Short mmCIF file of C-alpha atoms in Angstrom, two decimals:
data_model
loop_
_atom_site.label_atom_id
_atom_site.label_comp_id
_atom_site.label_asym_id
_atom_site.label_seq_id
_atom_site.Cartn_x
_atom_site.Cartn_y
_atom_site.Cartn_z
CA MET A 20 243.59 60.22 169.96
CA ASP A 21 246.56 57.44 169.90
CA ILE A 22 245.11 55.89 166.69
CA LEU A 23 245.33 59.26 165.08
CA ILE A 24 248.91 59.69 165.98
CA GLY A 25 249.87 56.20 164.77
CA TYR A 26 247.63 56.42 161.37
CA GLY A 27 248.55 59.97 160.77
CA GLY A 28 252.16 59.18 161.06
CA VAL A 29 252.01 56.34 158.16
CA ALA A 30 249.85 58.73 156.30
CA LEU A 31 252.04 61.65 156.51
CA PHE A 32 255.03 59.10 155.46
CA PHE A 33 253.02 58.08 152.53
CA LEU A 34 252.40 61.38 151.53
CA VAL A 35 256.15 62.44 151.51
CA VAL A 36 256.95 59.57 149.53
CA ILE A 37 254.65 60.61 146.84
CA VAL A 38 255.21 64.03 146.77
CA VAL A 39 259.04 63.09 146.19
CA LEU A 40 257.79 60.67 143.33
CA GLU A 41 255.79 63.24 141.48
CA LYS A 42 258.20 66.24 141.83
CA THR A 43 260.78 63.54 140.36
CA LYS A 44 258.78 61.93 137.75
CA ARG A 45 259.86 61.66 134.14
CA ARG A 46 258.37 60.00 131.14
CA ASP A 47 259.55 56.64 130.11
CA ALA A 48 259.99 56.84 126.12
CA THR A 49 260.74 52.78 125.84
CA PHE A 50 260.06 49.88 127.48
CA SER A 51 263.89 49.58 128.34
CA ASP A 52 263.79 52.94 130.40
CA TYR A 53 260.53 51.60 131.95
CA ALA A 54 262.13 48.37 133.29
CA THR A 55 265.65 49.81 134.12
CA ALA A 56 265.31 53.36 134.82
CA GLY A 57 267.28 54.38 131.71
CA ARG A 58 270.76 52.77 133.31
CA SER A 59 271.14 56.25 134.93
CA PHE A 60 271.55 56.07 138.73
CA GLY A 61 274.58 56.91 140.76
CA SER A 62 276.00 54.99 143.77
CA PHE A 63 273.98 56.08 146.68
CA TYR A 64 270.62 55.66 144.87
CA SER A 65 271.80 52.15 143.67
CA THR A 66 272.83 51.56 147.33
CA MET A 67 269.44 52.32 148.90
CA ALA A 68 267.59 50.61 145.96
CA PHE A 69 269.58 47.34 146.83
CA VAL A 70 269.17 47.57 150.63
CA ASN A 71 265.34 48.67 150.61
CA THR A 72 264.75 45.66 148.39
CA TRP A 73 267.03 43.39 150.22
CA LEU A 74 265.56 43.78 153.82
CA PRO A 75 261.90 43.67 153.68
CA GLY A 76 259.57 44.55 156.42
CA THR A 77 259.43 41.20 157.86
CA ILE A 78 263.17 41.94 159.11
CA PHE A 79 261.44 43.75 161.80
CA ILE A 80 259.27 41.05 162.51
CA ALA A 81 259.83 37.39 161.47
CA PHE A 82 263.71 37.95 161.48
CA ALA A 83 263.81 39.84 164.90
CA GLY A 84 261.28 37.37 166.28
CA LEU A 85 263.93 34.40 165.45
CA ALA A 86 266.65 36.16 167.53
CA ALA A 87 264.06 36.77 170.06
CA ALA A 88 262.98 33.23 170.44
CA ALA A 89 266.40 31.24 169.45
CA GLY A 90 269.21 33.63 170.09
CA VAL A 91 272.44 34.06 168.18
CA ILE A 92 271.31 31.74 165.30
CA GLY A 93 269.09 35.11 164.43
CA PHE A 94 272.54 36.53 163.24
CA TYR A 95 272.68 34.42 160.11
CA PHE A 96 270.96 36.88 157.72
CA VAL A 97 274.16 39.32 158.60
CA PRO A 98 276.89 37.25 157.07
CA TYR A 99 274.78 36.04 154.18
CA SER A 100 273.89 39.81 153.45
CA LEU A 101 277.61 40.64 153.55
CA LEU A 102 278.37 37.98 151.31
CA ALA A 103 275.72 39.15 148.88
CA ALA A 104 277.29 42.38 148.78
CA VAL A 105 280.62 40.63 147.85
CA LEU A 106 278.73 38.94 144.90
CA MET A 107 277.16 42.24 143.64
CA PHE A 108 281.07 43.34 143.52
CA TRP A 109 281.82 40.56 141.10
CA LEU A 110 278.67 40.48 139.04
CA ALA A 111 278.99 44.22 138.46
CA LYS A 112 281.10 43.91 135.13
CA PRO A 113 279.27 41.41 133.31
CA VAL A 114 275.60 42.12 134.22
CA ASN A 115 276.26 45.83 133.54
CA ARG A 116 278.25 45.62 130.70
CA TRP A 117 276.12 42.80 128.95
CA GLY A 118 273.18 44.81 129.89
CA LYS A 119 274.13 47.94 128.13
CA LEU A 120 275.20 46.16 125.05
CA PHE A 121 272.18 44.00 124.45
CA ASP A 122 269.56 45.99 125.98
CA LEU A 123 268.98 43.53 128.64
CA ARG A 124 265.92 44.33 131.22
CA THR A 125 265.74 41.42 133.45
CA GLN A 126 267.49 38.64 134.89
CA ALA A 127 265.76 35.94 132.66
CA ASP A 128 266.69 38.35 129.57
CA LEU A 129 270.59 37.72 130.59
CA ILE A 130 270.29 34.35 131.17
CA GLY A 131 268.50 33.54 127.76
CA LEU A 132 271.40 35.80 126.11
CA ARG A 133 273.94 33.73 127.54
CA TYR A 134 272.71 30.14 126.72
CA ASN A 135 271.49 31.40 123.35
CA SER A 136 268.04 29.71 124.18
CA LYS A 137 264.25 30.93 124.55
CA VAL A 138 263.38 27.59 126.66
CA VAL A 139 266.12 28.68 129.37
CA ARG A 140 264.80 32.23 129.31
CA VAL A 141 261.24 31.26 129.88
CA THR A 142 262.24 28.72 132.35
CA ALA A 143 264.13 30.95 134.55
CA ALA A 144 261.33 33.70 134.14
CA ALA A 145 258.46 31.18 135.21
CA ILE A 146 260.84 30.07 138.38
CA GLY A 147 261.33 33.81 139.30
CA ILE A 148 257.31 34.57 139.02
CA ILE A 149 256.29 31.37 140.77
CA ALA A 150 258.90 31.65 143.52
CA SER A 151 258.32 35.50 144.20
CA PHE A 152 254.55 35.66 144.22
CA PRO A 153 253.75 34.16 147.55
CA TRP A 154 256.09 36.75 148.98
CA VAL A 155 254.25 39.57 147.41
CA ILE A 156 251.13 38.31 149.05
CA LEU A 157 252.80 37.74 152.35
CA GLY A 158 254.31 41.36 152.11
CA MET A 159 250.81 42.91 151.77
CA GLN A 160 249.58 40.55 154.72
CA SER A 161 252.47 41.53 157.05
CA LEU A 162 251.36 45.02 157.54
CA GLY A 163 248.68 43.84 159.45
CA LEU A 164 250.82 43.44 162.52
CA VAL A 165 251.82 47.36 161.78
CA PHE A 166 248.18 48.53 161.86
CA THR A 167 247.35 46.19 164.75
CA TYR A 168 249.74 48.07 166.97
CA LEU A 169 249.34 51.52 165.74
CA SER A 170 245.46 51.23 166.36
CA PHE A 171 246.40 50.98 170.18
CA GLY A 172 243.60 48.39 170.54
CA ALA A 173 240.91 50.37 168.22
CA ILE A 174 241.10 47.99 165.38
CA SER A 175 240.89 44.26 165.04
CA GLY A 176 243.60 41.91 163.72
CA VAL A 177 241.69 41.17 160.47
CA ALA A 178 240.72 44.89 159.96
CA ALA A 179 244.45 45.64 160.38
CA VAL A 180 245.45 43.47 157.66
CA VAL A 181 242.90 44.65 155.35
CA ILE A 182 244.14 48.19 155.64
CA GLY A 183 247.92 47.05 155.15
CA ILE A 184 246.69 45.40 151.92
CA LEU A 185 244.64 48.41 150.91
CA LEU A 186 247.74 50.63 151.71
CA ILE A 187 250.14 48.59 149.30
CA GLY A 188 247.59 48.14 146.78
CA VAL A 189 247.14 52.19 146.54
CA ARG A 190 250.99 52.56 146.60
CA GLN A 191 251.09 50.43 143.39
CA ILE A 192 249.63 53.03 141.37
CA TRP A 193 252.87 55.21 141.26
CA THR A 194 254.71 51.97 140.74
CA VAL A 195 252.70 51.24 137.60
CA ARG A 196 253.03 54.84 136.50
CA PHE A 197 256.71 55.68 137.06
CA GLY A 198 258.16 52.05 136.35
CA MET A 199 261.79 51.24 137.86
CA ARG A 200 262.81 54.90 138.12
CA GLY A 201 260.01 55.56 140.58
CA VAL A 202 260.99 52.37 142.65
CA VAL A 203 264.64 53.57 143.06
CA ILE A 204 263.67 57.04 143.65
CA SER A 205 261.09 56.00 146.42
CA ASP A 206 263.66 53.52 147.74
CA MET A 207 265.84 56.29 148.63
CA VAL A 208 263.23 57.89 150.93
CA GLN A 209 261.93 54.79 152.45
CA GLY A 210 265.59 53.29 152.95
CA ILE A 211 266.74 56.16 154.95
CA PHE A 212 263.56 55.93 157.10
CA ALA A 213 263.70 52.38 157.65
CA TYR A 214 267.44 51.66 157.89
CA PHE A 215 268.84 55.27 159.04
CA ILE A 216 266.29 56.23 161.27
CA GLY A 217 265.48 52.62 162.10
CA THR A 218 269.01 52.17 163.41
CA ALA A 219 268.92 55.18 165.71
CA VAL A 220 265.81 53.85 167.22
CA ILE A 221 267.43 50.39 167.75
CA LEU A 222 270.52 51.87 169.35
CA GLY A 223 268.38 54.02 171.67
CA ILE A 224 266.32 51.01 172.58
CA LEU A 225 269.48 49.17 173.36
CA VAL A 226 270.73 51.49 175.87
CA TRP A 227 267.39 51.43 177.52
CA LEU A 228 267.34 47.66 177.77
CA LEU A 229 271.15 47.63 178.95
CA THR A 230 270.40 50.19 181.81
CA ASN A 231 267.22 48.67 182.75
CA GLY A 232 268.09 45.01 183.89
CA HIS A 233 268.04 43.40 180.48
CA GLY A 234 271.56 43.01 179.67
CA PHE A 235 273.56 39.95 178.72
CA GLY A 236 273.42 38.29 182.14
CA GLN A 237 269.78 38.03 181.81
CA VAL A 238 269.58 36.05 178.53
CA SER A 239 269.20 32.36 178.69
CA PRO A 240 272.41 30.79 178.29
CA GLY A 241 271.16 28.43 175.58
CA PHE A 242 270.42 31.66 173.29
CA PHE A 243 274.30 31.76 172.83
CA THR A 244 274.73 28.33 171.25
CA ILE A 245 274.51 27.60 167.69
CA PRO A 246 273.44 23.78 166.08
CA GLY A 247 276.34 21.42 166.12
CA PRO A 248 277.19 17.90 165.79
CA GLY A 249 274.40 15.90 167.62
CA SER A 250 272.04 18.61 167.67
CA ALA A 251 268.40 18.10 166.29
CA LEU A 252 268.98 20.40 163.37
CA GLY A 253 272.28 19.21 162.23
CA PRO A 254 275.79 20.65 162.24
CA MET A 255 275.42 21.88 158.53
CA TYR A 256 272.17 23.62 159.30
CA LEU A 257 273.73 27.05 159.98
CA MET A 258 275.90 26.90 157.13
CA SER A 259 272.98 26.07 154.66
CA LEU A 260 271.02 29.11 155.79
CA VAL A 261 273.91 31.33 155.15
CA LEU A 262 274.51 29.61 151.73
CA THR A 263 271.13 29.52 150.59
CA GLY A 264 270.80 33.54 151.75
CA ALA A 265 273.77 34.56 149.82
CA VAL A 266 273.62 32.61 146.55
CA GLY A 267 269.69 32.66 146.60
CA GLY A 268 269.58 36.52 147.20
CA TRP A 269 270.91 37.33 143.56
CA CYS A 270 268.33 34.69 142.01
CA TRP A 271 265.34 37.25 143.22
CA PRO A 272 264.14 39.02 140.09
CA ASP A 273 263.68 42.04 142.10
CA ILE A 274 267.19 42.17 143.62
CA PHE A 275 269.01 41.35 140.31
CA VAL A 276 267.41 44.25 138.33
CA ARG A 277 269.01 46.57 140.61
CA LEU A 278 272.37 45.76 138.58
CA PHE A 279 270.70 47.03 135.25
CA THR A 280 269.71 50.33 136.81
CA ALA A 281 273.12 51.45 137.63
CA ARG A 282 275.13 53.98 135.70
CA SER A 283 278.31 51.96 135.37
CA THR A 284 280.23 48.86 136.71
CA SER A 285 282.15 51.02 138.82
CA THR A 286 278.97 52.64 140.25
CA ILE A 287 277.65 48.94 141.10
CA LYS A 288 281.11 48.37 142.97
CA ARG A 289 280.68 51.40 144.93
CA SER A 290 277.40 50.60 145.81
CA ALA A 291 278.51 47.01 146.97
CA ALA A 292 281.02 48.78 149.34
CA GLN A 293 278.22 51.29 150.81
CA ALA A 294 275.79 48.49 151.21
CA ALA A 295 278.03 46.25 153.27
CA PRO A 296 278.52 48.52 156.31
CA ILE A 297 274.66 49.60 156.32
CA LEU A 298 273.66 45.78 156.20
CA PHE A 299 276.25 44.80 159.01
CA ILE A 300 275.42 47.90 161.28
CA PHE A 301 271.56 47.56 160.93
CA GLY A 302 271.64 43.83 161.13
CA THR A 303 273.90 43.46 164.12
CA ALA A 304 271.99 46.12 166.11
CA LEU A 305 268.34 44.77 165.35
CA THR A 306 269.72 41.21 166.20
CA LEU A 307 271.23 42.32 169.56
CA LEU A 308 268.24 44.05 170.47
CA SER A 309 266.13 41.09 169.94
CA ILE A 310 268.39 38.79 171.86
CA LEU A 311 268.61 41.22 174.94
CA ALA A 312 264.75 41.77 174.81
CA SER A 313 264.33 38.16 175.23
CA SER A 314 264.38 38.53 178.87
CA VAL A 315 261.23 40.84 178.64
CA PRO A 316 258.22 38.74 179.70
CA GLU A 317 256.02 40.14 176.84
CA VAL A 318 258.42 39.27 174.37
CA ALA A 319 259.23 35.88 175.61
CA GLU A 320 255.24 35.30 175.13
CA ALA A 321 255.28 36.79 171.51
CA PRO A 322 258.85 36.87 169.88
CA ASP A 323 257.58 38.13 166.49
CA ASN A 324 256.26 41.21 168.30
CA VAL A 325 259.69 42.36 169.78
CA TRP A 326 260.11 45.42 167.67
CA PHE A 327 256.72 46.80 168.83
CA ILE A 328 256.83 45.77 172.39
CA THR A 329 260.52 47.36 172.91
CA ALA A 330 259.41 50.36 171.20
CA GLY A 331 256.41 50.76 173.69
CA ILE A 332 259.31 52.29 176.11
CA GLY A 333 258.98 55.50 174.14
CA GLY A 334 255.06 55.85 174.15
CA VAL A 335 252.83 56.35 171.29
CA GLY A 336 255.51 58.57 169.29
CA LEU A 337 258.18 55.89 169.37
CA VAL A 338 255.82 53.05 168.45
CA THR A 339 254.59 55.30 165.51
CA VAL A 340 258.26 55.60 164.01
CA ALA A 341 258.71 52.00 164.53
CA GLY A 342 255.55 51.23 162.52
CA ILE A 343 256.70 53.76 159.99
CA CYS A 344 259.91 51.83 159.82
CA VAL A 345 258.06 48.59 158.82
CA VAL A 346 255.68 50.46 156.28
CA ALA A 347 258.70 51.90 154.75
CA ALA A 348 260.67 48.77 154.22
CA THR A 349 257.46 46.55 153.11
CA MET A 350 256.75 49.37 150.37
CA GLY A 351 260.09 49.10 149.03
CA ASN A 352 260.31 45.31 148.82
CA VAL A 353 256.57 44.74 147.61
CA GLY A 354 256.88 47.63 145.07
CA ALA A 355 260.48 46.40 143.70
CA ASN A 356 258.79 42.84 143.51
CA LEU A 357 255.80 43.63 141.57
CA GLN A 358 257.79 45.91 139.11
CA ALA A 359 260.27 43.39 138.70
CA LEU A 360 257.70 40.77 137.99
CA GLY A 361 255.57 42.67 135.80
CA THR A 362 258.81 43.29 133.54
CA MET A 363 259.63 39.82 133.30
CA THR A 364 256.15 38.89 132.45
CA ALA A 365 255.97 41.32 129.61
CA ASN A 366 259.66 40.89 128.48
CA ASP A 367 260.29 37.11 128.99
CA ILE A 368 256.74 35.68 128.61
CA ILE A 369 254.65 37.72 126.42
CA GLY A 370 257.60 38.94 124.49
CA VAL A 371 258.88 35.45 123.62
CA ALA A 372 255.39 34.27 122.97
CA ARG A 373 254.97 36.89 120.50
CA HIS A 374 258.41 36.52 118.94
CA HIS A 375 259.52 40.20 119.28
CA ARG A 376 261.13 42.55 121.80
CA VAL A 377 258.56 44.58 123.76
CA THR A 378 259.19 48.22 123.13
CA ASP A 379 256.03 49.79 124.45
CA PRO A 380 256.05 50.69 128.06
CA LYS A 381 252.17 49.96 128.29
CA THR A 382 252.92 46.37 128.09
CA GLY A 383 255.09 46.39 131.44
CA LYS A 384 252.32 48.62 133.06
CA ILE A 385 249.45 46.35 132.43
CA ALA A 386 251.44 43.56 133.60
CA VAL A 387 252.27 45.20 136.91
CA ILE A 388 248.62 46.16 137.05
CA VAL A 389 247.55 42.58 136.67
CA LEU A 390 250.02 41.28 139.23
CA THR A 391 249.02 43.61 141.64
CA ILE A 392 245.28 42.77 141.48
CA LEU A 393 246.11 39.22 141.59
CA ALA A 394 248.41 39.60 144.68
CA ALA A 395 245.68 41.85 146.57
CA ALA A 396 243.04 39.25 145.55
CA GLY A 397 245.33 36.52 146.93
CA ALA A 398 246.16 38.32 150.16
CA PHE A 399 242.40 38.82 150.83
CA ALA A 400 241.57 35.24 149.92
CA THR A 401 244.34 33.71 152.09
CA LEU A 402 243.41 35.84 155.03
CA ASN A 403 242.39 32.93 157.12
CA ILE A 404 244.75 30.11 155.47
CA SER A 405 247.83 32.14 156.17
CA THR A 406 249.84 28.92 157.29
CA GLY A 407 249.42 27.18 153.79
CA LEU A 408 250.67 30.08 152.28
CA ILE A 409 253.85 30.50 154.35
CA VAL A 410 254.63 26.81 153.50
CA LEU A 411 254.47 27.72 149.89
CA ALA A 412 256.55 30.62 150.54
CA LEU A 413 259.31 28.55 152.19
CA VAL A 414 259.23 26.05 149.44
CA SER A 415 259.81 29.05 146.85
CA TYR A 416 262.70 30.22 148.77
CA GLN A 417 264.48 26.87 148.53
CA GLY A 418 263.28 26.78 144.95
CA ILE A 419 264.50 30.16 143.77
CA CYS A 420 267.94 29.14 144.85
CA GLN A 421 267.73 26.64 141.83
CA LEU A 422 268.70 29.60 139.38
CA ALA A 423 272.25 29.96 141.00
CA PRO A 424 274.09 27.55 139.17
CA THR A 425 272.63 28.61 135.83
CA LEU A 426 273.25 32.09 136.75
CA PHE A 427 276.60 32.17 138.18
CA PHE A 428 278.30 29.20 136.20
CA GLY A 429 276.74 30.93 133.15
CA ILE A 430 278.43 34.56 134.04
CA PHE A 431 281.54 32.77 135.12
CA TRP A 432 282.19 29.69 133.20
CA LYS A 433 281.99 29.53 129.23
CA ARG A 434 281.50 25.60 129.38
CA GLY A 435 277.69 25.35 130.46
CA ASN A 436 274.98 24.81 127.92
CA ALA A 437 271.32 25.37 127.50
CA ALA A 438 270.74 21.53 127.93
CA GLY A 439 272.52 21.85 131.41
CA ALA A 440 270.90 24.94 132.32
CA THR A 441 267.23 23.73 131.84
CA ALA A 442 267.92 20.44 133.31
CA GLY A 443 269.61 21.78 136.45
CA MET A 444 266.84 24.30 136.94
CA ILE A 445 263.72 22.09 136.58
CA GLY A 446 265.43 19.06 138.34
CA GLY A 447 266.76 21.37 141.11
CA PHE A 448 263.45 22.96 141.55
CA ILE A 449 261.47 19.92 141.66
CA THR A 450 263.76 18.22 144.15
CA ALA A 451 263.87 21.39 146.47
CA ALA A 452 259.97 21.38 146.64
CA ILE A 453 259.77 17.62 147.55
CA LEU A 454 262.37 17.70 150.21
CA GLU A 455 260.84 21.11 151.74
CA ILE A 456 257.59 19.24 152.26
CA LEU A 457 259.33 16.06 153.67
CA TYR A 458 262.02 18.08 155.59
CA PRO A 459 260.63 21.67 156.27
CA THR A 460 263.61 22.56 158.57
CA SER A 461 266.64 20.23 157.76
CA ILE A 462 267.41 16.95 156.42
CA PRO A 463 268.84 14.83 159.45
CA TRP A 464 270.54 12.14 157.31
CA LEU A 465 272.36 14.78 155.31
CA GLY A 466 273.89 16.33 158.39
CA GLY A 467 271.28 19.39 158.54
CA LEU A 468 271.69 20.31 154.95
CA THR A 469 268.35 22.55 153.99
CA SER A 470 266.18 21.27 150.94
CA GLY A 471 267.60 24.15 148.99
CA VAL A 472 271.01 23.19 149.47
CA ALA A 473 270.45 19.43 148.71
CA ALA A 474 268.73 20.44 145.74
CA LEU A 475 271.43 22.59 144.62
CA ILE A 476 273.77 19.55 144.56
CA VAL A 477 271.68 17.72 142.38
CA ASN A 478 271.13 20.76 140.25
CA VAL A 479 275.28 21.38 139.91
CA LEU A 480 275.53 17.64 139.01
CA LEU A 481 273.02 18.01 135.97
CA TYR A 482 274.35 21.41 134.95
CA VAL A 483 278.06 20.24 134.93
CA GLY A 484 277.48 16.65 133.54
CA CYS A 485 275.39 18.05 130.55
CA ALA A 486 278.27 20.63 130.19
CA LEU A 487 281.09 17.77 130.10
CA ALA A 488 278.79 15.15 128.19
CA LEU A 489 277.24 17.70 125.41
CA PRO A 490 279.81 19.75 124.22
CA SER A 491 278.52 22.95 122.50
CA ALA A 492 278.80 23.25 118.67
CA PRO A 493 281.49 25.32 117.41
CA GLN A 494 279.42 28.08 116.21
CA GLU A 495 277.88 28.30 119.62
CA ARG A 496 281.51 28.33 121.24
CA ALA A 497 282.55 31.08 119.05
CA ARG A 498 279.32 33.12 120.17
CA VAL A 499 280.12 32.74 123.70
CA GLU A 500 283.70 33.64 123.20
CA GLU A 501 282.34 36.75 121.44
CA LEU A 502 280.06 37.35 124.33
CA PHE A 503 282.91 37.23 127.04
CA ALA A 504 285.39 39.24 124.71
CA HIS A 505 283.10 42.41 125.74
CA LEU A 506 284.23 42.00 129.37
CA ASN A 507 287.62 42.82 128.30
CA GLU A 508 286.80 46.08 126.58
CA THR A 509 287.76 49.31 128.48
CA GLU A 510 285.35 51.00 130.85
CA THR A 511 285.04 54.06 128.69
CA ALA A 512 284.07 52.05 125.71
CA THR A 513 281.09 50.39 127.52
CA ASP A 514 280.12 52.46 130.57
CA THR A 515 280.20 56.06 129.47
CA THR A 516 278.37 55.82 126.33
CA THR A 517 274.83 54.86 125.47
CA THR A 518 274.72 51.89 123.16
CA THR A 519 271.63 51.29 120.87
CA PRO A 520 269.38 48.37 121.77
CA ILE A 521 270.02 45.62 119.48
CA ASP A 522 267.23 44.34 117.66
CA GLU A 523 266.17 40.69 117.49
CA LYS A 524 267.11 40.28 113.77
CA GLU A 525 270.85 41.83 114.73
CA PRO A 526 273.30 39.35 113.05
CA SER A 527 275.73 39.64 115.67
CA LYS A 528 276.86 35.88 116.88
CA ALA A 529 276.38 37.09 120.59
CA ARG A 530 272.69 38.04 120.03
CA ASN A 531 271.67 35.57 117.42
CA ALA A 532 268.75 33.14 118.11
CA ARG A 533 267.38 35.04 121.20
#
């Protein structure tokens, strides 16, 4: 009977999401509509789309587990999430305006435009796809813990993982059909459940813990310290985690595309202001719950299970709600990832190889289907070797950050060039991969810097060095000046009118040679 309640709750929630998608479906006339949802969504839709992608299902498992095992260092994702919201505010104008003027669909598309280089564009797309794909597989596998708990002992761990993979695989039918519009709309439903109802559940469990002998006085004193001078991790370890999370967050293709789906610059800025308190309240509450629950013997033995162990105070019903929260967060993250990677594959790999802009939504749909099948196959194939996959995912997290100098310098500094962007991305990615394998946690002889931050130093030196040593030709400088001049246009000129996509043969200097 308990398994019927647990699995039935997930099935009912899944049905609600599908009904909402079917009721709001709209046919995408062009590939750009399919990739960016017609750049039509208001601030709250944009907020929930960002939050539901930013906070994956593992926030309830691995992130909560870190706080339950190590204490206040688990708060690190809260400040980096808030910093990401600040960056969202500053990215709003250039990304939204260039996106509309030049029919940009992906992060790599924008980078290719800025540097007037197909090599830079393809390199950025390749790094984004390579770095993101292991996390799609892990996202599919992560539901195994959910379905293990919701079976209440009736299903084995391996069978639960298989059920999770199948659920996410079936969910992608609607991702393929409805494109980014469907992803944003489903993010609204999934996000409300995962983070609004999830926060209510967290607050209820917090009250129970505080009133049942699991207050701060019962927490180990070591939980209230962070790595400092003389520690094994190094004094710069925590700073590295926050920096990597903040600047690396906008390097993920599924996060960045959220800036293209919003209606206007002001819409994105309002979304940043709305997302910040949601991220702060939810993240702080979940971390506090995990720290307090560390005094529960079962949690001490299995920190990653803290969310479900503490939800057990409410019986089958509360465990089911807790499980749906994780499912909702995972569906949002994996769906957005596959949609973004499929779009990038079609737009920035296939499109560049064919030397023309992709216009048919079918190309994007086929790419999403292929990636979904590959991800599901990878998830099944790595059921018994997940440790190796986790190592690859950690390497990729440090690697994705290497897009940051190319992206942020390119948007906010006119001097950078294609040579520096290419050298920085490739050099930084290789450096990060090597250092992550050698020093998977932190680098002692660099004061505790992580591999990603150390590689960023190499990356920036290559980028700036090329910018200073290899000045751009006069024609290229004029093109960049024209590109940045669009940012001085009035809001009404660019944000409230529908611009016509510019073809590859458009003679404008800003678009030339893409």
